[in-house]
């Protein structure tokens, strides 16, 4: 009898140990939130003080901003708003160092003045690598700070550090830095991947 009791207790102890180990091994997957860095950037930088509509007299230009993700992740959607309809708004994501376009999408803006979120095939971004997002357009919004003050970059917004506002020739990497205004409205939905 004593041997049977000892055997039952030994088996129970092993079962309890195994079940507690398996519970420790079960990991709950981490779910990361999607984020649009534009809202936080405008507030932190002070560019949300004044917003007006604008147009480029010379025709379409490439307007964008440079940014560095602080974590690995993906761009899963584009966010755009224009004050005129545009059935073919070209949005490009560039590798700033190489100057190469890594993704180009065309967005159909039917309703002017209304923010449009367009899902795209995910674009992978590497932590601490600099990128540019730009739109090819003639019509855009322009944001300014009080007294048209210059901005010192970078400006952190969630997991994205925005490093500059840029302008340039259509269909080329924008490379002219703008420090006293910010063109928009265009951005992206970013999701951390690890």
PDB file of C-alpha atoms in Angstrom:
ATOM      1  CA  UNK A   1       0.000   0.000   0.000  1.00  0.00           C
ATOM      2  CA  UNK A   2       2.788   2.394   0.930  1.00  0.00           C
ATOM      3  CA  UNK A   3       4.491   1.791  -2.410  1.00  0.00           C
ATOM      4  CA  UNK A   4       1.236   2.439  -4.287  1.00  0.00           C
ATOM      5  CA  UNK A   5       0.666   5.716  -2.411  1.00  0.00           C
ATOM      6  CA  UNK A   6       4.233   6.807  -3.111  1.00  0.00           C
ATOM      7  CA  UNK A   7       3.828   5.900  -6.782  1.00  0.00           C
ATOM      8  CA  UNK A   8       0.536   7.846  -7.050  1.00  0.00           C
ATOM      9  CA  UNK A   9       2.097  10.874  -5.344  1.00  0.00           C
ATOM     10  CA  UNK A  10       5.153  10.658  -7.620  1.00  0.00           C
ATOM     11  CA  UNK A  11       2.964  10.492 -10.771  1.00  0.00           C
ATOM     12  CA  UNK A  12       0.809  13.384  -9.515  1.00  0.00           C
ATOM     13  CA  UNK A  13       3.938  15.468  -8.862  1.00  0.00           C
ATOM     14  CA  UNK A  14       5.260  14.764 -12.369  1.00  0.00           C
ATOM     15  CA  UNK A  15       1.872  15.627 -13.932  1.00  0.00           C
ATOM     16  CA  UNK A  16       1.697  18.888 -11.976  1.00  0.00           C
ATOM     17  CA  UNK A  17       5.243  19.798 -13.005  1.00  0.00           C
ATOM     18  CA  UNK A  18       4.582  19.060 -16.673  1.00  0.00           C
ATOM     19  CA  UNK A  19       1.323  21.013 -16.718  1.00  0.00           C
ATOM     20  CA  UNK A  20       2.959  24.051 -15.107  1.00  0.00           C
ATOM     21  CA  UNK A  21       5.834  23.874 -17.617  1.00  0.00           C
ATOM     22  CA  UNK A  22       3.477  23.738 -20.568  1.00  0.00           C
ATOM     23  CA  UNK A  23       1.605  26.788 -19.259  1.00  0.00           C
ATOM     24  CA  UNK A  24       4.896  28.684 -19.000  1.00  0.00           C
ATOM     25  CA  UNK A  25       5.730  27.756 -22.587  1.00  0.00           C
ATOM     26  CA  UNK A  26       2.411  29.107 -23.899  1.00  0.00           C
ATOM     27  CA  UNK A  27       3.190  32.646 -25.045  1.00  0.00           C
ATOM     28  CA  UNK A  28       0.508  35.143 -25.802  1.00  0.00           C
ATOM     29  CA  UNK A  29       1.246  36.781 -29.142  1.00  0.00           C
ATOM     30  CA  UNK A  30       1.947  40.495 -28.889  1.00  0.00           C
ATOM     31  CA  UNK A  31      -0.466  42.644 -30.876  1.00  0.00           C
ATOM     32  CA  UNK A  32       0.905  45.997 -31.975  1.00  0.00           C
ATOM     33  CA  UNK A  33      -1.330  48.987 -32.654  1.00  0.00           C
ATOM     34  CA  UNK A  34      -1.436  50.735 -36.016  1.00  0.00           C
ATOM     35  CA  UNK A  35      -0.350  54.364 -35.972  1.00  0.00           C
ATOM     36  CA  UNK A  36      -0.501  57.396 -38.245  1.00  0.00           C
ATOM     37  CA  UNK A  37       2.481  59.638 -37.386  1.00  0.00           C
ATOM     38  CA  UNK A  38       1.071  62.815 -39.002  1.00  0.00           C
ATOM     39  CA  UNK A  39      -1.335  63.828 -36.222  1.00  0.00           C
ATOM     40  CA  UNK A  40       1.259  63.561 -33.446  1.00  0.00           C
ATOM     41  CA  UNK A  41       3.857  65.297 -35.603  1.00  0.00           C
ATOM     42  CA  UNK A  42       1.632  68.290 -36.381  1.00  0.00           C
ATOM     43  CA  UNK A  43       0.799  68.734 -32.709  1.00  0.00           C
ATOM     44  CA  UNK A  44       4.355  68.269 -31.385  1.00  0.00           C
ATOM     45  CA  UNK A  45       5.939  70.500 -34.019  1.00  0.00           C
ATOM     46  CA  UNK A  46       3.371  73.289 -33.813  1.00  0.00           C
ATOM     47  CA  UNK A  47       2.632  73.104 -37.542  1.00  0.00           C
ATOM     48  CA  UNK A  48      -1.044  72.676 -36.667  1.00  0.00           C
ATOM     49  CA  UNK A  49      -1.295  76.411 -35.926  1.00  0.00           C
ATOM     50  CA  UNK A  50      -2.240  77.449 -39.480  1.00  0.00           C
ATOM     51  CA  UNK A  51      -3.494  75.371 -42.418  1.00  0.00           C
ATOM     52  CA  UNK A  52      -4.379  76.664 -45.870  1.00  0.00           C
ATOM     53  CA  UNK A  53      -4.817  75.355 -49.385  1.00  0.00           C
ATOM     54  CA  UNK A  54      -2.051  75.925 -51.902  1.00  0.00           C
ATOM     55  CA  UNK A  55      -1.061  75.083 -55.448  1.00  0.00           C
ATOM     56  CA  UNK A  56       2.191  74.862 -57.359  1.00  0.00           C
ATOM     57  CA  UNK A  57       2.033  77.383 -60.211  1.00  0.00           C
ATOM     58  CA  UNK A  58       4.560  75.450 -62.296  1.00  0.00           C
ATOM     59  CA  UNK A  59       2.498  72.238 -62.311  1.00  0.00           C
ATOM     60  CA  UNK A  60       2.947  69.022 -60.406  1.00  0.00           C
ATOM     61  CA  UNK A  61       5.777  68.602 -57.927  1.00  0.00           C
ATOM     62  CA  UNK A  62       6.934  65.820 -55.619  1.00  0.00           C
ATOM     63  CA  UNK A  63       6.182  66.803 -52.020  1.00  0.00           C
ATOM     64  CA  UNK A  64       7.057  64.651 -49.087  1.00  0.00           C
ATOM     65  CA  UNK A  65       8.627  64.097 -45.728  1.00  0.00           C
ATOM     66  CA  UNK A  66      11.516  61.974 -44.565  1.00  0.00           C
ATOM     67  CA  UNK A  67      11.211  59.687 -41.572  1.00  0.00           C
ATOM     68  CA  UNK A  68      12.980  56.989 -39.571  1.00  0.00           C
ATOM     69  CA  UNK A  69      11.109  54.113 -37.919  1.00  0.00           C
ATOM     70  CA  UNK A  70      12.353  53.392 -34.404  1.00  0.00           C
ATOM     71  CA  UNK A  71      11.243  49.753 -34.752  1.00  0.00           C
ATOM     72  CA  UNK A  72      10.871  47.257 -37.596  1.00  0.00           C
ATOM     73  CA  UNK A  73       7.420  47.340 -39.125  1.00  0.00           C
ATOM     74  CA  UNK A  74       5.235  47.756 -42.180  1.00  0.00           C
ATOM     75  CA  UNK A  75       3.258  50.455 -43.924  1.00  0.00           C
ATOM     76  CA  UNK A  76      -0.152  48.876 -44.486  1.00  0.00           C
ATOM     77  CA  UNK A  77      -2.168  51.830 -45.771  1.00  0.00           C
ATOM     78  CA  UNK A  78      -1.812  55.335 -47.188  1.00  0.00           C
ATOM     79  CA  UNK A  79      -3.661  58.343 -45.770  1.00  0.00           C
ATOM     80  CA  UNK A  80      -4.426  61.237 -48.125  1.00  0.00           C
ATOM     81  CA  UNK A  81      -6.607  64.324 -48.311  1.00  0.00           C
ATOM     82  CA  UNK A  82      -6.647  66.949 -51.064  1.00  0.00           C
ATOM     83  CA  UNK A  83      -8.823  69.995 -51.646  1.00  0.00           C
ATOM     84  CA  UNK A  84      -9.495  68.976 -55.273  1.00  0.00           C
ATOM     85  CA  UNK A  85     -10.465  65.573 -56.717  1.00  0.00           C
ATOM     86  CA  UNK A  86      -7.579  63.541 -58.097  1.00  0.00           C
ATOM     87  CA  UNK A  87      -8.279  60.166 -59.706  1.00  0.00           C
ATOM     88  CA  UNK A  88      -4.591  59.314 -60.006  1.00  0.00           C
ATOM     89  CA  UNK A  89      -2.686  60.676 -57.000  1.00  0.00           C
ATOM     90  CA  UNK A  90       0.754  59.065 -57.130  1.00  0.00           C
ATOM     91  CA  UNK A  91       2.203  58.156 -53.716  1.00  0.00           C
ATOM     92  CA  UNK A  92       5.780  56.876 -53.537  1.00  0.00           C
ATOM     93  CA  UNK A  93       7.850  55.477 -50.686  1.00  0.00           C
ATOM     94  CA  UNK A  94      11.597  55.942 -51.239  1.00  0.00           C
ATOM     95  CA  UNK A  95      14.799  54.654 -49.690  1.00  0.00           C
ATOM     96  CA  UNK A  96      16.416  58.002 -48.866  1.00  0.00           C
ATOM     97  CA  UNK A  97      20.025  56.763 -49.026  1.00  0.00           C
ATOM     98  CA  UNK A  98      19.792  54.997 -52.390  1.00  0.00           C
ATOM     99  CA  UNK A  99      17.189  57.373 -53.847  1.00  0.00           C
ATOM    100  CA  UNK A 100      15.236  54.392 -55.190  1.00  0.00           C
ATOM    101  CA  UNK A 101      11.456  54.069 -55.060  1.00  0.00           C
ATOM    102  CA  UNK A 102      10.545  50.964 -53.056  1.00  0.00           C
ATOM    103  CA  UNK A 103       6.762  51.234 -53.536  1.00  0.00           C
ATOM    104  CA  UNK A 104       4.441  53.313 -55.708  1.00  0.00           C
ATOM    105  CA  UNK A 105       0.652  53.379 -55.442  1.00  0.00           C
ATOM    106  CA  UNK A 106      -2.077  55.411 -57.107  1.00  0.00           C
ATOM    107  CA  UNK A 107      -4.947  56.726 -55.007  1.00  0.00           C
ATOM    108  CA  UNK A 108      -8.345  57.888 -56.256  1.00  0.00           C
ATOM    109  CA  UNK A 109      -9.421  61.006 -54.314  1.00  0.00           C
ATOM    110  CA  UNK A 110     -13.122  61.357 -55.154  1.00  0.00           C
ATOM    111  CA  UNK A 111     -14.249  63.551 -52.249  1.00  0.00           C
ATOM    112  CA  UNK A 112     -12.134  66.668 -51.742  1.00  0.00           C
ATOM    113  CA  UNK A 113     -11.463  67.682 -48.151  1.00  0.00           C
ATOM    114  CA  UNK A 114     -12.169  64.165 -46.838  1.00  0.00           C
ATOM    115  CA  UNK A 115      -9.392  61.965 -45.479  1.00  0.00           C
ATOM    116  CA  UNK A 116      -9.036  58.720 -47.441  1.00  0.00           C
ATOM    117  CA  UNK A 117      -7.308  55.626 -46.061  1.00  0.00           C
ATOM    118  CA  UNK A 118      -6.221  53.220 -48.815  1.00  0.00           C
ATOM    119  CA  UNK A 119      -4.977  49.731 -47.941  1.00  0.00           C
ATOM    120  CA  UNK A 120      -1.864  48.652 -49.840  1.00  0.00           C
ATOM    121  CA  UNK A 121       0.378  45.602 -50.000  1.00  0.00           C
ATOM    122  CA  UNK A 122       2.551  45.889 -46.881  1.00  0.00           C
ATOM    123  CA  UNK A 123       5.841  47.729 -47.330  1.00  0.00           C
ATOM    124  CA  UNK A 124       8.515  46.514 -44.890  1.00  0.00           C
ATOM    125  CA  UNK A 125      10.556  49.173 -43.088  1.00  0.00           C
ATOM    126  CA  UNK A 126      13.771  48.605 -41.168  1.00  0.00           C
ATOM    127  CA  UNK A 127      14.474  50.126 -37.780  1.00  0.00           C
ATOM    128  CA  UNK A 128      16.776  53.199 -37.901  1.00  0.00           C
ATOM    129  CA  UNK A 129      16.746  53.410 -41.717  1.00  0.00           C
ATOM    130  CA  UNK A 130      15.620  56.660 -43.360  1.00  0.00           C
ATOM    131  CA  UNK A 131      12.758  56.742 -45.867  1.00  0.00           C
ATOM    132  CA  UNK A 132      10.690  59.362 -47.697  1.00  0.00           C
ATOM    133  CA  UNK A 133       7.002  59.335 -48.539  1.00  0.00           C
ATOM    134  CA  UNK A 134       5.935  61.717 -51.299  1.00  0.00           C
ATOM    135  CA  UNK A 135       2.928  62.613 -53.422  1.00  0.00           C
ATOM    136  CA  UNK A 136       3.021  63.963 -56.956  1.00  0.00           C
ATOM    137  CA  UNK A 137       0.508  66.787 -57.059  1.00  0.00           C
ATOM    138  CA  UNK A 138      -0.117  70.398 -57.955  1.00  0.00           C
ATOM    139  CA  UNK A 139      -2.705  70.997 -55.205  1.00  0.00           C
ATOM    140  CA  UNK A 140      -1.984  70.484 -51.516  1.00  0.00           C
ATOM    141  CA  UNK A 141      -2.460  71.804 -48.003  1.00  0.00           C
ATOM    142  CA  UNK A 142       0.257  73.804 -46.337  1.00  0.00           C
ATOM    143  CA  UNK A 143       0.831  73.894 -42.571  1.00  0.00           C
ATOM    144  CA  UNK A 144       2.664  76.671 -40.794  1.00  0.00           C
ATOM    145  CA  UNK A 145       3.716  77.459 -37.257  1.00  0.00           C
ATOM    146  CA  UNK A 146       2.890  80.635 -35.413  1.00  0.00           C
ATOM    147  CA  UNK A 147       4.985  83.496 -36.873  1.00  0.00           C
ATOM    148  CA  UNK A 148       6.145  81.097 -39.655  1.00  0.00           C
ATOM    149  CA  UNK A 149       8.882  79.817 -37.315  1.00  0.00           C
ATOM    150  CA  UNK A 150      11.396  77.263 -38.577  1.00  0.00           C
ATOM    151  CA  UNK A 151      11.260  73.648 -37.401  1.00  0.00           C
ATOM    152  CA  UNK A 152      14.165  71.773 -35.869  1.00  0.00           C
ATOM    153  CA  UNK A 153      14.081  68.081 -36.817  1.00  0.00           C
ATOM    154  CA  UNK A 154      13.655  65.255 -35.922  1.00  0.00           C
ATOM    155  CA  UNK A 155      10.178  65.269 -34.375  1.00  0.00           C
ATOM    156  CA  UNK A 156       9.049  62.039 -32.709  1.00  0.00           C
ATOM    157  CA  UNK A 157       5.527  60.728 -33.214  1.00  0.00           C
ATOM    158  CA  UNK A 158       4.993  57.266 -31.766  1.00  0.00           C
ATOM    159  CA  UNK A 159       7.406  54.833 -33.395  1.00  0.00           C
ATOM    160  CA  UNK A 160       8.275  57.259 -36.203  1.00  0.00           C
ATOM    161  CA  UNK A 161      10.760  60.146 -36.128  1.00  0.00           C
ATOM    162  CA  UNK A 162       9.965  62.679 -38.874  1.00  0.00           C
ATOM    163  CA  UNK A 163      13.251  64.143 -40.083  1.00  0.00           C
ATOM    164  CA  UNK A 164      12.195  66.803 -42.598  1.00  0.00           C
ATOM    165  CA  UNK A 165       9.682  68.295 -45.022  1.00  0.00           C
ATOM    166  CA  UNK A 166      10.768  68.057 -48.646  1.00  0.00           C
ATOM    167  CA  UNK A 167       9.894  69.325 -52.116  1.00  0.00           C
ATOM    168  CA  UNK A 168      11.232  68.478 -55.567  1.00  0.00           C
ATOM    169  CA  UNK A 169      10.609  67.795 -59.226  1.00  0.00           C
ATOM    170  CA  UNK A 170       7.769  65.460 -60.194  1.00  0.00           C
ATOM    171  CA  UNK A 171       8.695  61.766 -60.424  1.00  0.00           C
ATOM    172  CA  UNK A 172      12.002  62.304 -58.624  1.00  0.00           C
ATOM    173  CA  UNK A 173      13.104  61.880 -55.039  1.00  0.00           C
ATOM    174  CA  UNK A 174      12.212  65.178 -53.341  1.00  0.00           C
ATOM    175  CA  UNK A 175      15.422  66.758 -52.032  1.00  0.00           C
ATOM    176  CA  UNK A 176      14.711  70.416 -51.253  1.00  0.00           C
ATOM    177  CA  UNK A 177      14.356  70.830 -47.473  1.00  0.00           C
ATOM    178  CA  UNK A 178      11.601  73.130 -46.200  1.00  0.00           C
ATOM    179  CA  UNK A 179      11.923  74.269 -42.596  1.00  0.00           C
ATOM    180  CA  UNK A 180       9.208  76.928 -42.142  1.00  0.00           C
ATOM    181  CA  UNK A 181       6.194  74.961 -43.455  1.00  0.00           C
ATOM    182  CA  UNK A 182       4.933  71.433 -43.928  1.00  0.00           C
ATOM    183  CA  UNK A 183       3.009  70.265 -46.993  1.00  0.00           C
ATOM    184  CA  UNK A 184       0.174  67.757 -46.663  1.00  0.00           C
ATOM    185  CA  UNK A 185      -2.174  65.995 -46.123  1.00  0.00           C
ATOM    186  CA  UNK A 186      -0.524  62.670 -46.785  1.00  0.00           C
ATOM    187  CA  UNK A 187       0.779  60.054 -44.454  1.00  0.00           C
ATOM    188  CA  UNK A 188       0.655  56.316 -43.811  1.00  0.00           C
ATOM    189  CA  UNK A 189      -0.514  53.695 -41.373  1.00  0.00           C
ATOM    190  CA  UNK A 190       2.471  52.000 -39.714  1.00  0.00           C
ATOM    191  CA  UNK A 191       2.424  48.818 -37.649  1.00  0.00           C
ATOM    192  CA  UNK A 192       5.343  47.516 -35.614  1.00  0.00           C
ATOM    193  CA  UNK A 193       6.238  43.938 -36.559  1.00  0.00           C
ATOM    194  CA  UNK A 194       8.488  42.853 -33.665  1.00  0.00           C
TER     195      UNK A 194
END
